[in-house]
Protein backbone atom coordinates (compact mmCIF):
# COMPACT_ATOMS: atom_id res chain seq x y z
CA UNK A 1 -11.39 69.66 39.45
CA UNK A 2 -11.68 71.30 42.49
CA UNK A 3 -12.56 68.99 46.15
CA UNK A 4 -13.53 72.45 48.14
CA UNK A 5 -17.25 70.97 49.01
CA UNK A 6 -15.96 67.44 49.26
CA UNK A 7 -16.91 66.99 53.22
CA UNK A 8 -13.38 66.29 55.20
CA UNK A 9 -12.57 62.66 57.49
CA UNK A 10 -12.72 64.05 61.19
CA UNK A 11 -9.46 64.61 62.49
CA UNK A 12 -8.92 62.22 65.08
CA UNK A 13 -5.70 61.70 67.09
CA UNK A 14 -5.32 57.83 66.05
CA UNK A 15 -6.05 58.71 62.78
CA UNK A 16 -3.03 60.47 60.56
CA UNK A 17 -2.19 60.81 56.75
CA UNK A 18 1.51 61.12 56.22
CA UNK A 19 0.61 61.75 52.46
CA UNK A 20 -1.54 64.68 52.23
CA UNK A 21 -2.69 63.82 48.77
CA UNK A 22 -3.76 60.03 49.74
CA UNK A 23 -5.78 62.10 52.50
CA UNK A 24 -7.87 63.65 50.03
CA UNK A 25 -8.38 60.84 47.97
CA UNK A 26 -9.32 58.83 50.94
CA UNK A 27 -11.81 61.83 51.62
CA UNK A 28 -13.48 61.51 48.35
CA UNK A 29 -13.94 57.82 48.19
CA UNK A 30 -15.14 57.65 51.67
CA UNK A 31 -17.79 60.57 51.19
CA UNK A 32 -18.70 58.44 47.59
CA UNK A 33 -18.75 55.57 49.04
CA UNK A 34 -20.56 56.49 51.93
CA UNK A 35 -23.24 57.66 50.54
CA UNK A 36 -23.56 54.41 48.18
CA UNK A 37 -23.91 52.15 51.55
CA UNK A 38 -25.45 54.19 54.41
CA UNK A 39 -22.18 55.14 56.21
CA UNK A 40 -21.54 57.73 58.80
CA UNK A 41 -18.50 59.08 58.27
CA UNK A 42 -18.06 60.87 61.12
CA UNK A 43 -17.88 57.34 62.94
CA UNK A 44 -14.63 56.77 61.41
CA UNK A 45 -11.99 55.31 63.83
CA UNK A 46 -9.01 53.06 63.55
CA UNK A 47 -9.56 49.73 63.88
CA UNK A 48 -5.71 48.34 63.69
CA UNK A 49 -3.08 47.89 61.90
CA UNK A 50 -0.94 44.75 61.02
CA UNK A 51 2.75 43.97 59.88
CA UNK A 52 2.60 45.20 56.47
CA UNK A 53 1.65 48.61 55.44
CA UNK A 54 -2.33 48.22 55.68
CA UNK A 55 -4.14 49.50 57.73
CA UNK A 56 -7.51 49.24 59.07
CA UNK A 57 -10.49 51.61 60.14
CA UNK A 58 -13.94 50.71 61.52
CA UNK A 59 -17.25 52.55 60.23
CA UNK A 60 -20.94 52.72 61.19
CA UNK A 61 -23.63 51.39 58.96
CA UNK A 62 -27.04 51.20 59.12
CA UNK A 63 -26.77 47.02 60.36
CA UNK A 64 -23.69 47.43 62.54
CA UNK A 65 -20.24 48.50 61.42
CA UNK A 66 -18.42 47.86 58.31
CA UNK A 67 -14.35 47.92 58.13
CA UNK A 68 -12.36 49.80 55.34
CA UNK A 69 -8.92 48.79 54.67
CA UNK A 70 -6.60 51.29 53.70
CA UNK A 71 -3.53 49.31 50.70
CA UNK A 72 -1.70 51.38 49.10
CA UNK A 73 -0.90 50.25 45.81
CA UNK A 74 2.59 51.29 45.54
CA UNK A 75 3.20 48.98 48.44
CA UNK A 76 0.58 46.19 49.23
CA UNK A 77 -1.25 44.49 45.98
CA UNK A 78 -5.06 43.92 47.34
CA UNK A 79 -6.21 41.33 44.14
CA UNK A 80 -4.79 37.99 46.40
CA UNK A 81 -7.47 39.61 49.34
CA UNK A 82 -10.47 40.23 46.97
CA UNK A 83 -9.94 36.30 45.39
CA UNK A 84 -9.55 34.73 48.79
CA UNK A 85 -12.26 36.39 50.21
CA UNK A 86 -14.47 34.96 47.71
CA UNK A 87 -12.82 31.43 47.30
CA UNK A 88 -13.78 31.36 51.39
CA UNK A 89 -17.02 32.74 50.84
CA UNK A 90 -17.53 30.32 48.44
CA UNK A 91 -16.32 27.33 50.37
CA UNK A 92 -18.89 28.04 53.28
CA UNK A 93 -16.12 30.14 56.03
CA UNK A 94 -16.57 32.73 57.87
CA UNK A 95 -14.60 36.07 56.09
CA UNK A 96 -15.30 39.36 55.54
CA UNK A 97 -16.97 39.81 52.04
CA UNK A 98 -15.72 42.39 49.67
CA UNK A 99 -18.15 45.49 49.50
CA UNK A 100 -16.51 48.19 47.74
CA UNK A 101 -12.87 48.14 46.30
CA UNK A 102 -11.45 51.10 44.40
CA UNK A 103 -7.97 48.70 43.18
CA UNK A 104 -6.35 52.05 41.57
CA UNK A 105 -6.73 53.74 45.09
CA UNK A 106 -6.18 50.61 47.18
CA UNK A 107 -9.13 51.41 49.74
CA UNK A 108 -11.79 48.62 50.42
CA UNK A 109 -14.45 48.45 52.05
CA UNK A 110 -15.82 45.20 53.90
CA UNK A 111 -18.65 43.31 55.88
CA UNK A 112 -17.12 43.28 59.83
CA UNK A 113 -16.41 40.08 62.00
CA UNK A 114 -16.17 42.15 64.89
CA UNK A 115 -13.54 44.13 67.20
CA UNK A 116 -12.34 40.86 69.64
CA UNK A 117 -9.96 38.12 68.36
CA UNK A 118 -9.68 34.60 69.34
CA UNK A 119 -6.78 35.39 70.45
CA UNK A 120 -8.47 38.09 72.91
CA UNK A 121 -10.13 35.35 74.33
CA UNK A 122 -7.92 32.68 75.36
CA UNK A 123 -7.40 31.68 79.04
CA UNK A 124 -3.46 31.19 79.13
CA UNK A 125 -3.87 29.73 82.32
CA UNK A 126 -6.28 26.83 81.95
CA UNK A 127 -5.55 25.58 78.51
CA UNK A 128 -8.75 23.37 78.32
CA UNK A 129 -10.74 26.18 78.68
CA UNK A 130 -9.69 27.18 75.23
CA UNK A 131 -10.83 23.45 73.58
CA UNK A 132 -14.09 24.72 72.37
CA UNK A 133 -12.58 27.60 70.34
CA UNK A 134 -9.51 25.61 68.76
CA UNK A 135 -12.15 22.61 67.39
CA UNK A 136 -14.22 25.72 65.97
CA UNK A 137 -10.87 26.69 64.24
CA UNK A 138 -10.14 22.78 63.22
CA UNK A 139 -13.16 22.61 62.19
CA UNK A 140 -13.18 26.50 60.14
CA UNK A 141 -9.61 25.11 58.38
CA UNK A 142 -11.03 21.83 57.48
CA UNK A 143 -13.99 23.48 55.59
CA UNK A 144 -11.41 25.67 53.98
CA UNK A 145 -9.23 22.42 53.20
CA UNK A 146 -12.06 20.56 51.44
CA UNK A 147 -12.83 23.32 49.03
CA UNK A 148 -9.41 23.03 47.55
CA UNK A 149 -8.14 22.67 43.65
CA UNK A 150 -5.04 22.77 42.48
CA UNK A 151 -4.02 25.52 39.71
CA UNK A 152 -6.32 28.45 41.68
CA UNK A 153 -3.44 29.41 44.22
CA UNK A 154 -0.25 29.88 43.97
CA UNK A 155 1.92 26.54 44.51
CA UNK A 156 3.56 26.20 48.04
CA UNK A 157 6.77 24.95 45.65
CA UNK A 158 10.57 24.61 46.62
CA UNK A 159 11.24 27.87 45.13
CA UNK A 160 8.65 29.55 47.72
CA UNK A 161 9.97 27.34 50.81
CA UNK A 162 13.85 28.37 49.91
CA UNK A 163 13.18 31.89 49.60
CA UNK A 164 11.25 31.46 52.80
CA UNK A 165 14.16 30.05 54.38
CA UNK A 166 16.56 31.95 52.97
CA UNK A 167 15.41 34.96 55.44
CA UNK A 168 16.93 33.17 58.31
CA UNK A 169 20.04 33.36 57.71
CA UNK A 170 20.00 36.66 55.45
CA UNK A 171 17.95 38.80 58.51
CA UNK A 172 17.92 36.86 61.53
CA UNK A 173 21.87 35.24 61.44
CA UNK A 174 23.60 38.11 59.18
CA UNK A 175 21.80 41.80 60.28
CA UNK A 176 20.03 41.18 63.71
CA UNK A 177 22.84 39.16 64.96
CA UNK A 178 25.21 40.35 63.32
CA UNK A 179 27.25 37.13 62.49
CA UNK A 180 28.84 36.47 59.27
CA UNK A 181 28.44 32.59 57.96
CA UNK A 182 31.22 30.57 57.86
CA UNK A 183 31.77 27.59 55.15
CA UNK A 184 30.43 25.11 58.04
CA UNK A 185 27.59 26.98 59.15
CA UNK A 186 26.40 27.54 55.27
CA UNK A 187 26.97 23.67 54.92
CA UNK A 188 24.52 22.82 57.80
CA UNK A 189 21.81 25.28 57.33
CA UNK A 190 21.60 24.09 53.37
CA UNK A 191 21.57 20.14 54.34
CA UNK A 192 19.04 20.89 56.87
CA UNK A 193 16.72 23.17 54.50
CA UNK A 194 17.06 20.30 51.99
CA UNK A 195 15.91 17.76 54.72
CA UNK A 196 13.07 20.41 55.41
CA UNK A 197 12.02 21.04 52.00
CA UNK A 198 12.05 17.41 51.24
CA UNK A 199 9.91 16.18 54.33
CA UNK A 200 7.55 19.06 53.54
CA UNK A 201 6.99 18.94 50.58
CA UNK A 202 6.08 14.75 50.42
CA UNK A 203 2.53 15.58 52.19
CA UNK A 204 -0.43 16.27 49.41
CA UNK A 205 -1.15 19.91 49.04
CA UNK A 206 -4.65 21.90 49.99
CA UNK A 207 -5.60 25.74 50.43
CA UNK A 208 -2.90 27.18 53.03
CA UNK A 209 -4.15 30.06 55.16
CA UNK A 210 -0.52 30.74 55.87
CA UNK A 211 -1.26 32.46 59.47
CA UNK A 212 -4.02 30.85 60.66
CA UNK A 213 -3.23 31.76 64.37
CA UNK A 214 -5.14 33.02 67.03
CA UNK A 215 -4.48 36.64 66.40
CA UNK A 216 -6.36 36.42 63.19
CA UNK A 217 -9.40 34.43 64.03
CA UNK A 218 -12.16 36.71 64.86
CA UNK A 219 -15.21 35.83 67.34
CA UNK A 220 -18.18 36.64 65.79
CA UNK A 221 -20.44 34.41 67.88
CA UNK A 222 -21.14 31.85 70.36
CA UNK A 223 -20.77 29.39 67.10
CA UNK A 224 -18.49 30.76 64.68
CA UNK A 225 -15.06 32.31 63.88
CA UNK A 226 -14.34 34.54 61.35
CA UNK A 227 -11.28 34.43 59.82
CA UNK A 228 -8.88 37.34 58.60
CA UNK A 229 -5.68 38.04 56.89
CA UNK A 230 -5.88 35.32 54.32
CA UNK A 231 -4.25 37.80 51.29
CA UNK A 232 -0.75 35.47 51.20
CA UNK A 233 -3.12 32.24 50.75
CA UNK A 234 -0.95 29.08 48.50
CA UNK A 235 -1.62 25.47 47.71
CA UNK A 236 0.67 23.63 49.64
CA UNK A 237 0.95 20.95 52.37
CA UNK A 238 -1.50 20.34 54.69
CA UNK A 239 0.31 19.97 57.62
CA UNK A 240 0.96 23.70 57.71
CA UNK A 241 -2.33 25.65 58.79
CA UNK A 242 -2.59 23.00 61.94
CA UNK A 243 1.33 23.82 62.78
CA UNK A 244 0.53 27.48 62.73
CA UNK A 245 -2.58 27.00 64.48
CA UNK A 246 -0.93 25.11 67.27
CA UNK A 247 2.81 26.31 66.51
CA UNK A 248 1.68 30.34 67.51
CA UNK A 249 4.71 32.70 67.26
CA UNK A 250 2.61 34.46 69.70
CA UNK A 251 1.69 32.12 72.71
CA UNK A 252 2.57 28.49 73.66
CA UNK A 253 1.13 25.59 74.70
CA UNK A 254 2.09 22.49 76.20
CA UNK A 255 2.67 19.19 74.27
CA UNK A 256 -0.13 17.45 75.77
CA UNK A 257 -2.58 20.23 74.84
CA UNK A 258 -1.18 20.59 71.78
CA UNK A 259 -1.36 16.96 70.72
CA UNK A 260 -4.45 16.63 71.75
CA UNK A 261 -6.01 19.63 69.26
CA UNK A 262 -3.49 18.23 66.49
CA UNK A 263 -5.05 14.57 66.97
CA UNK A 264 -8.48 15.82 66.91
CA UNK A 265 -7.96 17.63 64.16
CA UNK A 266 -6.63 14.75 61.94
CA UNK A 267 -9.40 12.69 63.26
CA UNK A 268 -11.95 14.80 61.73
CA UNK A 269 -9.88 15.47 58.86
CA UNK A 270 -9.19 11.61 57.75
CA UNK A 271 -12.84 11.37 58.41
CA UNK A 272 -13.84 14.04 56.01
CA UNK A 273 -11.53 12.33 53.45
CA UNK A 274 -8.52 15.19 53.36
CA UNK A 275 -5.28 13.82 52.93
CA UNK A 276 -3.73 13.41 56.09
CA UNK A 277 -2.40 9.50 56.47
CA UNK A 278 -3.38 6.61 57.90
CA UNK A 279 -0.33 7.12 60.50
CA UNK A 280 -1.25 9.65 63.44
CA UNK A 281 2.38 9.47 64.29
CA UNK A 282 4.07 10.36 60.90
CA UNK A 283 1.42 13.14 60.51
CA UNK A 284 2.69 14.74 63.60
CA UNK A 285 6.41 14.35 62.41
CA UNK A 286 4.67 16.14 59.31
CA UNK A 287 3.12 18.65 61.45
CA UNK A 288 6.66 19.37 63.78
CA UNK A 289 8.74 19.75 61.15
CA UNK A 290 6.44 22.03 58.59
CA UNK A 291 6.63 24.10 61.88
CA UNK A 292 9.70 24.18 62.38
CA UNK A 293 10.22 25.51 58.66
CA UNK A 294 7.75 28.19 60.20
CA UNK A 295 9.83 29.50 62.86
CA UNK A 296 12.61 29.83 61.10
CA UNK A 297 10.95 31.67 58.34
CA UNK A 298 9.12 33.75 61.16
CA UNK A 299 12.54 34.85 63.07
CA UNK A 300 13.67 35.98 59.98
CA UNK A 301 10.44 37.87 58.93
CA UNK A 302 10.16 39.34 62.76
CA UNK A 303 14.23 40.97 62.19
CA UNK A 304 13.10 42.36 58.94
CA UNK A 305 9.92 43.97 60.58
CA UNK A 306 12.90 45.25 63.48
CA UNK A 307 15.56 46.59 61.30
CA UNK A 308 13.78 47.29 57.84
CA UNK A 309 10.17 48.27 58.76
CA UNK A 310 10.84 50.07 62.11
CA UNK A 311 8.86 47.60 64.44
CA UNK A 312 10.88 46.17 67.00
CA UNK A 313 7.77 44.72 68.77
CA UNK A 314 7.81 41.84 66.98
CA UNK A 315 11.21 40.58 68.19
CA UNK A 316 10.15 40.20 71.64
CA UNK A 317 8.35 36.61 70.91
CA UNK A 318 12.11 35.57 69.58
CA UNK A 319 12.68 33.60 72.83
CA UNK A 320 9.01 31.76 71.89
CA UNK A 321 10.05 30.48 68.57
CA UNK A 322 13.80 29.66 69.19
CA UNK A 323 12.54 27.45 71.55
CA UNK A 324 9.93 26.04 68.96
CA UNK A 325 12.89 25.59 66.73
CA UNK A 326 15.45 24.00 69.46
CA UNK A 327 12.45 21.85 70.67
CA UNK A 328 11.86 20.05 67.03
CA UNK A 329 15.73 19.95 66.15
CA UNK A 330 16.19 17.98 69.44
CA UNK A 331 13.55 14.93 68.73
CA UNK A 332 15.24 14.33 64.76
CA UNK A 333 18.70 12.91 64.66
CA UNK A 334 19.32 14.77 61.28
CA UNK A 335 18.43 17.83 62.56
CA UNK A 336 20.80 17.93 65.44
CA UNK A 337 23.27 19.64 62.93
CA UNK A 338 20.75 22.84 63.16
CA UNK A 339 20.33 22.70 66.61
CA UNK A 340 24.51 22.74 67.69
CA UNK A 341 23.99 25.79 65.31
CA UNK A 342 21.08 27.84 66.57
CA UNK A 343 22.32 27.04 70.23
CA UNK A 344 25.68 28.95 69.02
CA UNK A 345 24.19 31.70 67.55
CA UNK A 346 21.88 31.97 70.89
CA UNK A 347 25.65 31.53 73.13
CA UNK A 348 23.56 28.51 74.47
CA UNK A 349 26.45 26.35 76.26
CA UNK A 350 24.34 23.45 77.68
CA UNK A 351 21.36 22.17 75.35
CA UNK A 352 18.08 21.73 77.40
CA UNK A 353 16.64 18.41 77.59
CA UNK A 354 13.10 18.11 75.31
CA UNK A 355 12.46 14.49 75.65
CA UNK A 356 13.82 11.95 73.83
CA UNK A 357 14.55 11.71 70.47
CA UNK A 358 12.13 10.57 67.73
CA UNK A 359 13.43 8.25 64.53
């Protein structure tokens, strides 16, 4: 079958196919699917990319803009996108609904929440500026909360939080630093997961986003956020999506500022009936140490990004969530194990005071 009339993508600078092949069949869907819904194809720019191999390009339409996502197959499986996007659509949030989707091909395309993040937003300076937008995200993840059943996810299970763990020591200790684990070392880090897994794993389990941050909140009005990148979605605790939310591998926040979103949030929670405790205190201890299963999963997801994926940008927010990590180990008594450790592996010779310790 021959593709000679098949009108070509423009050839734009940002834009580039490394596999000529997957350029063509991009060029055939697009000028299909363009025609289906109104699209002008020689609008086609790129919109961004993210840590995995999608990609992401922005289209006109006859309403606005629409966004096409560029999987391929062989490397990113698009079915987890298409059911969260509905199960969100569903439950009343704000995400991009599913337009076209061409699974063989991996290209999609989708309605757009616009170009500017919450995270685009944010005064770093004055963090009670930012209020309005974080109870707009408490309130987003607790209408995404109370639409949860179990057996529709994946389970957030032990097996899922070891082999999230795991990546600590396997990318961040043993390749980025370069440090080969000793007997000791192995001893503490797998008495401290166990505490971790164990004190995570004793909250009640909801919908988890999994990176509801900031960076993938979208404002798409005065009113609303929209929320992206929900494809690794899980039923698991719920102290997770507020630790991300406030826990950012990406930007930090004082205590007080941080406590005072966190409280709000399990205000409103408790009072829509989620399953948070009766105890604002032993929710937070929930809430600090799901995070601090976070970072360490994160500083061993950002050296894979460095060393396997070839993007070394990531590693530059280490000094963010070492501290995130140092900062929880220090309050728990049976987590100052960890922190002797990651204070070693950091050549850390005098530990910084983070307040006093918490039973």
């Amino acid at each position: 079958m021959s593709h000679a009339t098949t009108p070509q993508v423009p050839t734009q600078p940002a834009i580039v196919w490394n596999d000529p092949t997957r350029a063509e069949q991009f060029s055939c869907w697009l000028s299909a699917t363009a025609a289906q819904h109104g699209l002008q194809i020689e609008s086609l720019r790129l919109a961004s990319a993210d840590a995995s191999f999608r990609r992401y390009f922005r289209i006109d339409a006859p309403d606005g803009s629409c966004i096409i996502m560029d999987a391929p197959p062989d490397k990113e499986n698009s079915a987890p996108f298409v059911k969260v996007a509905a199960l969100m659509q569903a439950a009343g949030v704000h995400a991009p609904q599913v337009l076209a989707w061409d699974e063989p091909l991996g290209f999609m395309l989708l309605t757009d929440l616009g170009a500017q993040t919450m995270m685009q937003v944010i005064n770093r300076d004055d963090p009670g500026a930012n209020l309005p937008r974080y109870l707009q995200a408490v309130d987003a993840l607790i209408t995404w909360q109370l639409s949860s059943q179990p057996d529709v996810l994946p389970p957030y299970d032990e097996a899922l939080l070891r082999r999230e763990l795991a990546l600590f020591p396997d990318w961040y200790i043993s390749r980025h630093k370069g440090i080969v684990l000793d007997d000791a070392m192995r001893q503490t880090l797998d008495k401290s997961f166990d505490q971790i897994i164990s004190q995570n794993l004793s909250w009640p389990s909801v919908f988890v986003h999994r990176d509801f941050m900031p960076r993938n909140l979208m404002v798409s009005g005065p009113d609303a956020l929209g929320v992206l990148d929900f494809q690794d979605a899980v039923y698991g605790p719920i102290t997770y999506d507020i630790a991300s939310l406030m826990r950012d591998a990406f930007l930090s926040w004082d205590e007080d500022f941080c406590l005072d979103v966190t409280i709000r949030y399990w205000e409103k929670a408790r009072k829509a009936g989620l399953p948070v405790g009766d105890d604002f205190g032993e929710f937070y201890r929930g809430v600090e140490w799901m995070g601090l299963q976070r970072h360490l999963k994160v500083a061993g997801i950002f050296a894979r990004l460095t060393l396997r994926d070839g993007k070394p940008q990531y590693l530059a927010d280490t000094p963010r969530f070492i501290h995130y990590i140092r900062a929880t180990c220090a309050r728990y008594r049976e987590l100052k194990p960890l922190l002797r450790l990651v204070e070693k592996l950091e050549g850390i010779e005098e530990p910084a005071v983070f307040g006093f310790g918490r039973q």
